[in-house]
Amino acid sequence: MTGRRTNRNHQTLILAIFLLLLSAQLVKTASEYDPYKILGVSRSANQPEIKRAYKNLAREWHPDKNKDPNAEDMFIKISKSYEILSNEERRSNFDRYGQMDENQPFGQSQHHGFRNFHNSFYFDESFFHFHRSRDFADSKYLLHHAQFNSDILPDSHKRPYLIKVTSEWCFACIHIEPVWKETVQQLEPLGVGIGIVDLGYERRLATQLGAHRAPSIIGLVNGKVTFFHQAVVREHLQQFIEDLLPHRLVEKITDDNYLAFLDSWHVENKPSVLLFDQVPVVPLLYKLTAFAFRDYVRFGYVDQGDTHNTRLLRQFNINTYAPTMLLFKEDTERPVDVIQARGMKRQLMDEFVSNNKFLQVPRLVNQQLFDELCPVKQFHRRRKYCVLLITGEEQAFLPGNKAFVDFATANKKEVLRFSYVYQRQQQPLCLALLNQVSLTPQVVILERRSPAGKVLYRSVNGGWNGSEEDKYHLQEQLELLQKDPTYLSLDATLPELNNEMAPIFIIQWMNAAYDYILQLYDELLYSNWREMMPILSLIFSALFILFGTVIIQAFSSRPPKKDFVEVTELTDITYTSNLIKLRPGHINVVLVLTNASKNALLRKFAKEVFSFSGTQTLHFSFLNADKHYHWMPSLLRSASDATESMGHSEEDEESSDYTGHVLALNGHKKYFCLFRPVFTGDDPSNSETSFSDRSRKSRSRSRSKVHHKLDRLGLWMERLMEGTLPRLHVPAWPSLDETANTSSTES
């Protein structure tokens, strides 16, 4: 018994010593990887100091420049240290708990230390001879949350990204690693961006991408995230990238359509590039180049093996043994630049297109193009002068426009940028430079001084019609400008240009709806329920809003819109409610008629005011002048100022015919607006007809004349709604009762 107890005590002692040594090793490991010590900064260092230290150390220990065997490990430590200290949340976490991430101590993030296993047991991975350190080739692709949003997302509008989501202890990630490396080696030289996201260290970024398991492969194009769901094979990954690109990036060109393609520079305002190659399918390299420059250049592809392209190959004398690129601008018969190479490289294609991404004389169609063509002056030696032709798009302006292009082609200089605008499309810009609408083309030379729109400019006298005299005069002005920069003596602040190429709103909405439907289908087909919850929540919310709107409309008490105009008669009973006690802000539009003209005028009145009948503050009435013939003269006498301006005497008013007059009465504020009928209908006469015919036609003309008295009422109603009609104020509304008006007048 004593021997057993002694043996057990020895085992306990050995276990305690082992645990003590293990704890000491853990503390030592964590302290060795202090990010402050690695970067050589104090714990109170600010972000600029940390960034400066990181740049200096990264430059010193970069494995491509430092041949020290430990350079790679040191560079990884420096990068990880900066990743921690540049993030305030992680830095605070390390300062408090000595941890680099939410779950793992800093020392455990490197392959030399101990690893976390189920958050309770630590072991040295070298015990299993399983070396899991990340290759340095992979470390340069690691993405961080801030970097992704500031750099990768905007860049995805110029090139697609292929992103792998991985994590520690992901054995399936190890299984696809050979295929991934092979795919990266193939796609990266073509211009595809590569990224790697570690689920353990970049949980915010993984959540933003919607990636909840490893391994996952994601495509990113135009800011849109798409998951790869097929077998991880190089061919599948390449096809996945091609499918992410927009359709019709590259147009197939044949003998039948190449002229229309090259002539489209007028409408598209872009140069055109033709690629000639032997393969029937457009190469991915060419599609990626077209995606990067799609805002500047149009791309076409010619299959040299197609029998429908013989005329095209013969016209441009194409060598069929190597891929050839031709770039066309305004001249569709001769390319301005050509490259031909057996092994066409992405860098060569980018330089070729970027050096020719503008026409000789591009049209300013938006502010972005204006900023690129005519940048703001920064230094004296880098100043750019913009020679701007303000012209029209009609056929009569074409000869002058072509002459301006010829002049610009013959006078290429680094400091001069030639462009033109259509005055009708960019009126605010033209008015700021010319101070008036010009009927003839004008040339303006300007220099931009600030991003806010301030420019120095001068207009070339005499305008521009493309004559040799105009060319000589403009050449003289440009030479004078280069000798004396103070030649630009006027200044102005230009407004932002109208975006002439902006797609119609409905097209944008349809494209967004199409992308959303595809995303929904993809989520329903491949995602698990946790990933589907946000999209399902969105669907149910939309359905709830839709049905709620339908139910509210079904039970709404609002009456349906009428297909007729309700016109009431002003009588002794309705006069008070329809005028004197009319609610504030409401107006009663009253038509004055007689028994003889009632039917004709009411039909015409209803037709003219029908489009305004939906307005809740308008009411429509009519007043029978045969019954209340004293009311109109009494109203006009009350508006003494208006009566004087009209120049009518009281006798004229009593005897006047007010048939067809319309009044807009504001009962609360006691004013009215008056419409006087204007006859605009035809009144033909024929002296050769018989007496009976003349009598019949006389009656017909009388009815026609009454009908046409309200021809211009619609325009008057529009001015009434705009509030531009003169208002005649009255001290009080006259009564419909003749005796009341008489007694009021006598008093």
XYZ file of C-alpha atoms in Angstrom:
747
model
C 0.000 0.000 0.000
C 2.822 2.369 0.929
C 4.602 1.621 -2.367
C 1.452 2.271 -4.350
C 0.861 5.547 -2.521
C 4.484 6.591 -3.138
C 4.186 5.685 -6.838
C 0.966 7.704 -7.099
C 2.636 10.694 -5.423
C 5.505 10.483 -7.907
C 3.036 10.479 -10.820
C 1.205 13.467 -9.382
C 4.485 15.322 -8.900
C 5.608 14.572 -12.456
C 2.229 15.727 -13.838
C 2.406 18.952 -11.812
C 5.961 19.639 -13.052
C 4.814 18.952 -16.629
C 1.858 21.333 -16.321
C 4.090 23.973 -14.742
C 6.613 23.735 -17.568
C 3.775 23.785 -20.102
C 2.310 26.970 -18.596
C 5.725 28.607 -18.528
C 6.219 27.684 -22.176
C 2.830 29.185 -23.062
C 3.623 32.432 -21.278
C 7.026 32.551 -22.898
C 5.541 31.912 -26.335
C 2.950 34.630 -25.942
C 5.531 37.127 -24.722
C 7.847 36.339 -27.636
C 5.206 37.498 -30.085
C 4.472 40.895 -28.597
C 3.405 43.018 -31.608
C 4.733 46.184 -29.948
C 8.219 44.660 -29.631
C 8.159 43.262 -33.151
C 7.328 46.659 -34.659
C 9.569 48.457 -32.183
C 6.942 50.906 -30.934
C 5.681 51.812 -27.489
C 2.247 50.889 -26.180
C 1.219 54.546 -26.424
C 2.198 54.832 -30.103
C -0.400 56.390 -32.390
C -1.491 55.049 -35.776
C 0.916 57.151 -37.932
C 3.870 55.912 -35.843
C 2.711 52.296 -36.120
C 2.221 52.623 -39.870
C 5.641 54.233 -40.321
C 7.345 51.453 -38.335
C 5.499 48.774 -40.300
C 6.531 50.211 -43.667
C 10.189 50.435 -42.678
C 10.306 46.868 -41.306
C 8.287 45.416 -44.187
C 10.684 47.011 -46.663
C 13.664 45.644 -44.711
C 12.415 42.077 -44.197
C 10.599 41.478 -47.485
C 11.687 37.982 -48.646
C 12.213 39.184 -52.192
C 14.856 41.677 -50.967
C 16.215 40.087 -47.772
C 18.075 36.802 -48.273
C 18.111 35.935 -44.556
C 16.674 32.410 -44.014
C 14.349 33.789 -41.336
C 13.142 36.705 -43.490
C 9.898 35.003 -44.459
C 8.929 34.192 -40.852
C 9.899 37.679 -39.713
C 7.866 39.278 -42.505
C 4.803 37.264 -41.478
C 5.252 38.367 -37.860
C 5.574 42.003 -38.933
C 2.445 41.772 -41.103
C 0.430 40.106 -38.353
C 1.632 42.629 -35.766
C 0.543 45.530 -37.957
C -2.776 43.820 -38.593
C -3.394 43.717 -34.832
C -2.192 47.202 -33.910
C -3.860 48.947 -36.849
C -7.245 47.614 -35.704
C -8.341 49.437 -32.541
C -10.603 46.600 -31.424
C -7.883 43.954 -31.709
C -5.298 46.256 -30.193
C -7.541 46.841 -27.185
C -8.124 43.085 -26.930
C -4.384 42.436 -26.885
C -3.684 45.200 -24.338
C -6.290 43.762 -21.960
C -5.929 40.019 -22.372
C -2.716 39.532 -24.312
C -4.643 37.991 -27.204
C -4.306 38.694 -30.895
C -7.784 37.495 -31.890
C -11.048 36.802 -30.187
C -10.141 33.171 -29.533
C -6.411 32.661 -29.976
C -3.384 34.169 -28.213
C -0.947 35.846 -30.554
C 1.754 33.284 -30.023
C -0.616 30.511 -31.060
C -1.217 32.084 -34.447
C 2.267 31.111 -35.624
C 3.427 27.629 -36.416
C 6.280 27.612 -33.883
C 4.057 27.861 -30.837
C 1.274 25.740 -29.346
C -2.169 25.326 -30.918
C -5.598 25.503 -29.393
C -7.596 22.288 -29.518
C -11.205 22.445 -28.277
C -10.164 25.480 -26.150
C -8.744 23.199 -23.448
C -5.743 21.156 -24.594
C -2.509 22.488 -26.084
C 0.086 20.425 -27.896
C 3.124 20.989 -30.034
C 2.170 20.337 -33.628
C 5.658 19.113 -34.431
C 4.804 16.066 -32.343
C 2.601 14.898 -35.266
C 5.123 16.072 -37.910
C 2.266 18.122 -39.486
C 3.760 21.417 -40.651
C 0.792 23.789 -41.314
C 2.491 27.128 -41.787
C 0.944 29.152 -44.593
C 3.132 29.573 -47.664
C 4.528 33.036 -48.189
C 2.980 32.921 -51.682
C -0.424 32.649 -49.995
C 0.251 35.322 -47.389
C 0.371 38.073 -50.017
C -3.225 37.227 -51.003
C -4.617 37.485 -47.445
C -7.506 39.947 -47.274
C -8.510 42.089 -44.315
C -11.861 43.743 -43.716
C -10.693 47.330 -44.162
C -8.523 46.497 -47.155
C -11.381 44.614 -48.823
C -13.794 47.550 -48.576
C -11.303 50.265 -49.502
C -9.361 48.511 -52.285
C -10.847 45.214 -53.466
C -14.511 46.253 -53.794
C -13.780 49.323 -55.977
C -11.235 47.342 -58.005
C -13.825 44.634 -58.727
C -15.420 47.080 -61.191
C -12.257 46.796 -63.308
C -11.331 43.139 -62.883
C -12.952 40.028 -61.375
C -11.685 38.484 -58.148
C -11.433 34.822 -57.194
C -11.432 34.475 -53.407
C -10.782 31.329 -51.348
C -12.212 31.078 -47.845
C -10.081 28.859 -45.608
C -9.322 28.309 -41.926
C -7.000 26.517 -39.529
C -7.512 22.746 -39.304
C -9.389 22.679 -42.631
C -8.355 19.346 -44.174
C -10.665 19.862 -47.193
C -8.729 23.083 -47.864
C -5.546 21.028 -48.088
C -7.261 18.710 -50.554
C -8.108 21.502 -53.049
C -4.801 23.343 -52.565
C -3.030 21.889 -55.676
C -5.937 22.820 -57.935
C -6.145 26.273 -56.358
C -2.423 26.981 -56.924
C -2.628 25.782 -60.516
C -5.665 27.994 -61.156
C -3.981 31.022 -59.577
C -0.897 30.538 -61.740
C -3.113 30.463 -64.832
C -5.603 33.254 -64.059
C -3.497 35.845 -62.242
C -1.300 36.688 -65.283
C -4.519 37.240 -67.257
C -5.616 39.958 -64.831
C -7.863 38.071 -62.385
C -7.516 39.287 -58.806
C -6.767 36.638 -56.168
C -7.716 36.760 -52.495
C -7.718 34.505 -49.437
C -9.912 35.006 -46.364
C -9.101 33.249 -43.084
C -12.315 32.452 -41.206
C -10.492 32.473 -37.874
C -8.923 35.893 -38.206
C -11.354 37.710 -40.504
C -14.799 36.834 -39.200
C -16.226 40.278 -40.030
C -15.099 39.974 -43.619
C -16.355 36.382 -43.858
C -19.744 37.482 -42.516
C -19.863 40.346 -45.012
C -19.172 37.889 -47.837
C -21.756 35.425 -46.494
C -19.100 32.705 -46.094
C -19.763 30.512 -43.058
C -17.761 27.388 -43.863
C -14.403 26.429 -45.290
C -13.396 25.786 -47.929
C -15.512 28.131 -50.028
C -14.654 29.804 -53.308
C -16.195 33.171 -54.154
C -16.290 35.279 -57.300
C -16.461 39.063 -56.998
C -17.414 41.255 -59.977
C -18.820 44.808 -59.840
C -19.148 44.473 -56.075
C -21.422 41.415 -56.392
C -20.523 38.224 -54.509
C -21.186 34.842 -56.193
C -20.381 31.423 -54.701
C -18.766 28.614 -56.693
C -20.743 25.353 -56.303
C -19.163 22.931 -58.763
C -16.323 20.437 -58.436
C -13.017 22.210 -57.780
C -11.371 21.662 -61.155
C -9.265 24.200 -63.007
C -11.548 24.217 -66.052
C -14.617 24.788 -63.864
C -12.972 27.690 -62.043
C -11.974 29.343 -65.319
C -15.507 28.967 -66.685
C -16.829 30.343 -63.399
C -14.805 33.535 -63.921
C -15.993 33.868 -67.523
C -19.632 33.493 -66.471
C -19.239 36.306 -63.934
C -18.309 38.820 -66.631
C -21.092 40.894 -68.244
C -22.480 39.616 -71.517
C -21.683 41.286 -74.852
C -18.364 42.660 -73.648
C -16.898 41.613 -76.967
C -18.877 41.680 -80.200
C -18.304 39.027 -82.879
C -17.255 40.846 -86.059
C -17.656 39.597 -89.645
C -17.596 41.054 -93.140
C -21.267 41.960 -92.711
C -21.090 44.116 -89.585
C -17.559 45.489 -89.273
C -18.382 48.814 -90.987
C -21.315 49.458 -88.648
C -19.113 48.514 -85.674
C -16.345 50.954 -86.627
C -18.797 53.759 -87.504
C -20.436 53.545 -84.071
C -17.861 55.964 -82.642
C -20.315 58.780 -83.467
C -22.904 57.417 -81.038
C -20.738 55.602 -78.487
C -18.065 58.341 -78.329
C -15.408 55.617 -77.981
C -12.543 54.185 -80.052
C -12.926 50.641 -81.402
C -10.521 47.719 -81.048
C -10.496 44.655 -83.300
C -8.659 41.476 -82.243
C -7.828 38.923 -84.946
C -7.059 35.352 -83.819
C -7.378 31.790 -85.071
C -9.573 30.363 -82.285
C -13.369 30.429 -82.755
C -14.083 31.414 -79.114
C -13.099 34.781 -77.664
C -10.067 34.215 -75.372
C -10.515 34.968 -71.672
C -7.537 37.342 -71.799
C -9.359 39.496 -74.330
C -12.598 39.435 -72.320
C -10.768 40.576 -69.192
C -9.124 43.434 -71.078
C -12.494 44.449 -72.490
C -13.991 44.394 -68.980
C -11.253 46.680 -67.638
C -11.673 49.271 -70.424
C -15.382 48.869 -71.204
C -16.106 52.480 -70.212
C -13.606 53.818 -72.738
C -13.281 51.445 -75.707
C -15.534 49.096 -77.712
C -14.112 45.641 -78.442
C -14.710 43.322 -81.378
C -13.344 39.863 -82.152
C -12.615 38.437 -85.597
C -12.175 34.676 -86.076
C -9.551 34.343 -88.796
C -10.652 30.802 -89.538
C -14.203 31.887 -90.395
C -14.880 32.013 -94.133
C -17.181 35.032 -93.631
C -14.194 37.247 -92.746
C -12.053 37.037 -95.909
C -12.816 40.585 -97.066
C -12.024 41.956 -93.604
C -8.674 40.119 -93.468
C -7.744 41.252 -96.972
C -8.647 44.912 -96.396
C -6.433 45.297 -93.321
C -3.728 42.880 -94.524
C -3.860 40.707 -91.377
C -1.078 38.215 -90.647
C -2.839 34.933 -89.835
C 0.132 33.466 -87.936
C -0.100 35.682 -84.844
C -2.871 37.488 -82.936
C -3.298 41.085 -84.108
C -4.967 44.083 -82.493
C -6.094 47.130 -84.485
C -7.347 50.326 -82.839
C -9.572 52.758 -84.762
C -10.712 56.266 -83.885
C -12.525 58.748 -86.141
C -10.900 57.332 -89.281
C -12.529 53.937 -89.870
C -10.331 53.050 -92.852
C -6.910 53.274 -91.203
C -6.107 52.130 -87.640
C -4.185 54.580 -85.470
C -2.238 51.812 -83.736
C -1.429 48.124 -84.289
C 0.200 45.404 -82.206
C 0.984 41.833 -83.239
C 2.521 39.170 -81.016
C 2.440 35.399 -80.770
C 2.295 35.431 -76.977
C -0.060 38.335 -76.308
C 0.462 39.469 -72.691
C -1.977 41.364 -70.499
C 0.492 44.132 -69.744
C 1.084 44.723 -73.447
C -2.664 44.882 -74.148
C -3.275 47.248 -71.236
C -0.594 49.669 -72.421
C -1.906 49.481 -75.985
C -5.488 50.330 -74.983
C -4.740 52.842 -72.224
C -2.575 54.913 -74.597
C -5.492 55.154 -77.033
C -8.612 55.147 -74.858
C -9.886 58.520 -76.134
C -10.883 59.677 -79.593
C -8.809 62.341 -81.325
C -11.593 64.799 -80.420
C -13.927 63.174 -77.896
C -17.313 64.652 -77.062
C -17.733 65.731 -73.443
C -20.694 63.637 -72.298
C -20.181 63.599 -68.514
C -18.117 65.149 -65.752
C -15.811 62.142 -65.368
C -14.673 62.387 -68.986
C -14.148 66.142 -68.594
C -11.991 65.554 -65.508
C -9.817 63.028 -67.332
C -9.401 64.996 -70.540
C -8.922 68.389 -68.903
C -7.434 67.778 -65.460
C -7.051 70.513 -62.886
C -3.725 72.340 -63.045
C -1.330 71.083 -60.341
C 2.108 72.270 -61.436
C 3.281 74.784 -63.995
C 4.936 72.121 -66.126
C 1.879 69.864 -66.092
C -0.729 72.378 -67.195
C -3.227 71.210 -69.793
C -5.220 73.461 -72.082
C -8.586 72.258 -73.308
C -9.599 73.473 -76.779
C -13.369 73.130 -76.770
C -15.662 73.355 -79.800
C -19.237 74.305 -78.923
C -21.336 73.071 -81.818
C -24.573 71.331 -82.774
C -25.537 67.814 -83.793
C -27.547 68.751 -86.885
C -26.406 67.888 -90.391
C -25.391 71.481 -91.107
C -22.660 71.366 -88.421
C -20.950 68.173 -89.679
C -18.451 69.834 -92.106
C -17.225 72.215 -89.403
C -16.978 69.396 -86.870
C -14.912 67.276 -89.279
C -12.619 70.221 -89.997
C -12.038 70.596 -86.247
C -11.092 66.890 -85.991
C -8.630 67.306 -88.875
C -7.109 70.355 -87.183
C -6.732 68.487 -83.877
C -5.117 65.493 -85.610
C -2.569 67.744 -87.279
C -1.782 69.676 -84.070
C -1.195 66.970 -81.475
C 0.649 68.297 -78.447
C 0.991 67.092 -74.889
C -0.354 70.324 -73.415
C -3.400 70.512 -75.718
C -6.578 68.464 -75.412
C -9.203 68.875 -78.113
C -12.870 68.099 -77.433
C -16.354 69.277 -78.351
C -19.822 69.541 -76.842
C -23.307 69.736 -78.236
C -24.804 73.032 -77.083
C -28.285 71.556 -76.752
C -27.044 68.731 -74.511
C -24.772 70.857 -72.276
C -26.561 74.218 -72.098
C -25.416 75.196 -68.545
C -21.754 74.714 -69.500
C -22.127 76.671 -72.764
C -23.985 79.536 -71.083
C -21.250 79.823 -68.446
C -18.607 80.196 -71.177
C -20.498 82.205 -73.817
C -23.041 84.063 -71.621
C -25.638 83.496 -74.335
C -27.006 80.886 -76.717
C -24.859 80.929 -79.840
C -26.351 80.169 -83.254
C -22.933 79.407 -84.772
C -20.129 77.086 -83.555
C -17.629 78.693 -81.186
C -14.141 77.671 -80.011
C -13.149 78.249 -76.382
C -9.680 77.674 -74.909
C -9.747 76.999 -71.171
C -7.573 75.872 -68.277
C -9.089 74.325 -65.169
C -7.859 75.799 -61.902
C -9.830 73.992 -59.190
C -11.992 70.872 -58.785
C -14.869 73.173 -57.809
C -15.172 74.252 -61.451
C -13.106 77.443 -61.614
C -11.498 77.958 -65.038
C -9.558 80.582 -66.942
C -10.717 80.828 -70.542
C -10.884 82.852 -73.701
C -13.226 82.580 -76.652
C -11.675 82.660 -80.135
C -13.124 85.594 -82.070
C -15.014 84.940 -85.273
C -16.502 81.576 -84.367
C -15.711 78.402 -86.302
C -16.925 77.178 -89.667
C -13.949 74.995 -90.592
C -12.435 77.272 -93.232
C -8.698 77.587 -93.792
C -8.876 81.095 -92.378
C -10.440 79.734 -89.151
C -7.711 77.093 -88.868
C -4.979 79.682 -89.337
C -6.567 82.000 -86.773
C -6.900 79.205 -84.187
C -3.289 78.114 -84.798
C -2.190 81.673 -84.196
C -4.133 81.866 -80.925
C -2.661 78.585 -79.646
C 0.891 79.732 -80.371
C 0.208 82.979 -78.562
C -1.155 81.018 -75.581
C 1.991 78.900 -75.255
C 4.154 82.006 -75.267
C 2.007 83.963 -72.820
C -0.157 81.949 -70.316
C -1.852 85.193 -69.227
C -3.590 85.133 -72.602
C -6.551 83.472 -70.827
C -7.957 86.626 -69.273
C -11.508 85.576 -68.342
C -12.574 83.393 -65.430
C -15.762 81.501 -64.665
C -17.102 78.696 -62.494
C -18.419 75.854 -64.608
C -21.384 73.721 -63.529
C -21.155 69.949 -63.497
C -21.761 68.406 -66.898
C -24.938 66.504 -67.692
C -24.417 62.756 -67.951
C -25.612 62.070 -71.484
C -24.711 58.375 -71.324
C -26.605 57.587 -68.121
C -28.854 54.541 -68.651
C -32.577 54.979 -68.345
C -33.923 54.362 -64.844
C -36.167 51.505 -65.940
C -33.183 49.683 -67.473
C -31.229 50.047 -64.237
C -34.204 48.741 -62.287
C -34.631 45.752 -64.595
C -30.930 44.853 -64.370
C -31.047 45.058 -60.572
C -34.192 42.892 -60.488
C -32.565 40.329 -62.781
C -29.445 40.123 -60.578
C -31.622 39.774 -57.487
C -33.630 36.903 -59.018
C -30.420 35.079 -59.951
C -29.075 35.563 -56.433
C -32.327 34.309 -54.948
C -32.242 31.211 -57.147
C -28.636 30.558 -56.208
C -29.400 30.892 -52.494
C -32.421 28.595 -52.643
C -30.530 25.994 -54.650
C -27.284 25.805 -52.732
C -27.401 27.620 -49.392
C -28.257 26.229 -45.991
C -31.075 27.633 -43.879
C -28.842 29.900 -41.840
C -27.598 31.598 -45.010
C -31.131 31.783 -46.405
C -32.671 33.528 -43.394
C -31.864 37.128 -44.473
C -33.235 36.631 -47.969
C -36.345 34.810 -46.691
C -36.907 37.627 -44.220
C -36.697 40.104 -47.078
C -39.218 38.097 -49.147
C -41.748 37.851 -46.327
C -41.324 41.562 -45.549
C -42.024 42.449 -49.183
C -45.082 40.168 -49.271
C -46.372 41.666 -46.028
C -46.006 45.198 -47.392
C -47.662 44.185 -50.671
C -50.685 42.506 -49.096
C -50.932 45.236 -46.474
C -51.111 47.852 -49.205
C -53.802 45.887 -51.040
C -55.869 45.477 -47.874
C -55.560 49.163 -46.991
C -56.644 50.186 -50.459
C -59.545 47.708 -50.387
C -60.918 49.124 -47.132
C -60.005 52.726 -47.781
C -62.877 55.166 -47.543
C -61.468 57.375 -50.248
C -63.980 57.537 -53.112
C -62.848 56.396 -56.546
C -61.885 58.992 -59.094
C -64.896 60.132 -61.116
C -64.999 60.093 -64.896
C -67.177 63.239 -64.977
C -67.116 66.778 -63.567
C -69.658 67.655 -60.908
C -70.930 71.197 -61.574
C -73.509 72.663 -59.161
C -75.690 75.734 -59.671
C -75.213 78.775 -57.457
C -78.629 79.476 -55.943
C -79.902 81.206 -52.833
C -79.530 77.866 -51.016
C -76.020 76.874 -52.181
C -74.518 80.380 -52.378
C -73.491 80.575 -48.737
C -71.903 77.112 -48.506
C -70.214 77.253 -51.935
C -68.733 80.741 -51.585
C -69.203 82.773 -48.414
C -68.381 79.905 -46.032
C -65.972 78.107 -48.364
C -63.129 76.434 -46.461
C -59.721 78.209 -46.387
C -57.559 77.267 -49.320
C -60.519 76.145 -51.462
C -61.581 77.863 -54.686
C -64.911 77.737 -56.498
C -64.638 78.028 -60.304
C -67.926 79.581 -61.502
C -69.171 79.717 -65.096
C -71.608 82.507 -66.021
C -74.233 81.400 -68.567
C -77.802 82.017 -69.756
C -80.724 79.743 -70.451
C -79.981 79.816 -74.183
C -76.288 78.966 -73.845
C -76.542 76.602 -70.870
C -76.201 73.230 -72.626
C -73.411 74.230 -75.020
C -71.352 76.063 -72.407
C -71.697 73.379 -69.717
C -70.434 70.679 -72.093
C -67.462 72.803 -73.117
C -66.797 73.879 -69.521
C -66.749 70.260 -68.296
C -64.357 69.276 -71.082
C -61.904 72.109 -70.347
C -61.757 71.629 -66.550
C -61.918 67.807 -66.474
C -58.141 67.399 -66.103
C -58.285 69.627 -62.987
C -61.259 67.891 -61.385
C -59.057 65.598 -59.308
C -57.782 68.539 -57.262
C -59.408 68.376 -53.834
C -59.382 72.171 -53.329
C -61.282 73.031 -56.515
C -65.093 73.166 -56.802
C -67.087 73.845 -59.963
C -70.363 75.777 -60.220
C -72.384 77.834 -62.709
C -74.392 81.044 -62.300
C -77.469 81.708 -64.433
C -77.259 85.368 -65.488
C -80.932 85.374 -66.523
C -81.896 84.754 -62.894
C -79.193 86.831 -61.197
C -78.246 89.451 -63.822
C -77.334 92.053 -61.145
C -74.697 89.871 -59.440
C -71.817 90.327 -61.909
C -72.110 94.169 -62.082
C -72.292 94.297 -58.272
C -69.158 92.150 -57.992
C -67.220 94.310 -60.447
C -68.304 97.519 -58.682
C -67.022 96.069 -55.402
C -63.592 95.513 -56.947
C -63.044 99.231 -57.505
C -59.382 98.932 -58.528
C -60.156 96.234 -61.021
C -63.067 98.218 -62.470
C -60.860 101.263 -63.093
C -58.237 99.132 -64.827
C -60.897 97.583 -67.048
C -62.150 100.995 -68.115
C -65.897 100.093 -67.975
C -68.665 102.352 -66.681
C -71.512 101.099 -64.579
C -73.920 101.484 -67.517
C -71.679 99.285 -69.622
C -71.565 96.700 -66.880
C -75.342 96.632 -66.546
C -75.790 96.134 -70.266
C -72.775 93.868 -70.845
C -73.166 90.240 -71.849
C -71.286 88.156 -69.296
C -72.057 84.834 -70.951
C -68.920 82.661 -70.963
C -67.125 84.559 -68.215
C -65.468 82.328 -65.608
C -64.523 83.395 -62.108
C -62.231 81.677 -59.610
C -63.661 82.730 -56.235
C -61.703 82.420 -52.988
C -64.449 82.836 -50.411
C -62.169 82.947 -47.367
C -59.681 85.585 -48.598
C -62.320 87.529 -50.597
C -60.659 87.741 -53.987
C -61.415 86.436 -57.461
C -59.672 85.866 -60.802
C -61.561 86.666 -63.999
C -61.566 84.835 -67.342
C -62.925 86.774 -70.313
C -64.121 84.667 -73.245
C -62.165 84.918 -76.487
C -63.773 83.638 -79.678
C -61.257 81.626 -81.730
C -63.591 79.520 -83.903
C -64.182 80.045 -87.615
C -67.074 82.270 -88.653
C -67.517 81.647 -92.378
C -69.985 83.598 -94.517
C -71.362 83.057 -97.996
C -73.477 85.789 -99.631
C -74.608 83.552 -102.497
C -76.754 81.260 -100.335
C -80.520 81.577 -100.066
C -82.287 83.363 -97.258
C -83.324 80.097 -95.567
C -79.792 78.725 -95.812
C -78.376 81.969 -94.410
C -80.848 81.817 -91.547
C -79.979 78.209 -90.754
C -76.248 78.889 -90.949
C -76.687 82.009 -88.825
C -78.181 79.941 -86.044
C -75.403 77.358 -86.472
C -72.748 80.099 -86.274
C -74.385 81.495 -83.170
C -74.181 78.127 -81.444
C -70.597 77.664 -82.678
C -69.635 81.082 -81.380
C -71.020 80.313 -77.922
C -69.224 76.975 -77.920
C -65.865 78.568 -78.752
C -66.031 81.216 -76.017
C -64.224 78.807 -73.644
C -61.483 77.729 -76.084
C -58.675 79.162 -73.938
C -60.087 78.215 -70.560
C -57.627 75.310 -70.179
C -54.630 77.657 -70.373
C -56.282 80.003 -67.899
C -56.818 77.096 -65.492
C -53.118 76.191 -65.716
C -52.171 79.752 -64.788
C -54.698 79.590 -61.937
C -53.006 76.474 -60.553
C -49.602 78.141 -60.913
C -50.835 81.199 -58.999
C -49.829 83.667 -61.739
C -53.268 85.200 -62.421
C -54.059 88.746 -61.173
C -56.319 88.803 -58.111
C -59.174 91.268 -57.639
C -60.087 91.799 -53.990
C -63.558 92.722 -52.691
C -64.582 93.977 -49.237
C -67.555 91.584 -49.144
C -69.316 89.207 -51.480
C -72.502 90.633 -53.048
C -75.732 88.829 -52.393
C -77.646 86.948 -55.058
C -80.754 88.843 -53.956
C -81.232 91.995 -56.065
C -82.908 93.965 -53.264
C -80.062 93.277 -50.869
C -77.518 94.550 -53.404
C -79.623 97.685 -54.065
C -79.986 98.589 -50.394
C -76.281 97.985 -49.864
C -75.465 100.327 -52.751
C -77.819 103.105 -51.513
C -76.376 103.018 -48.028
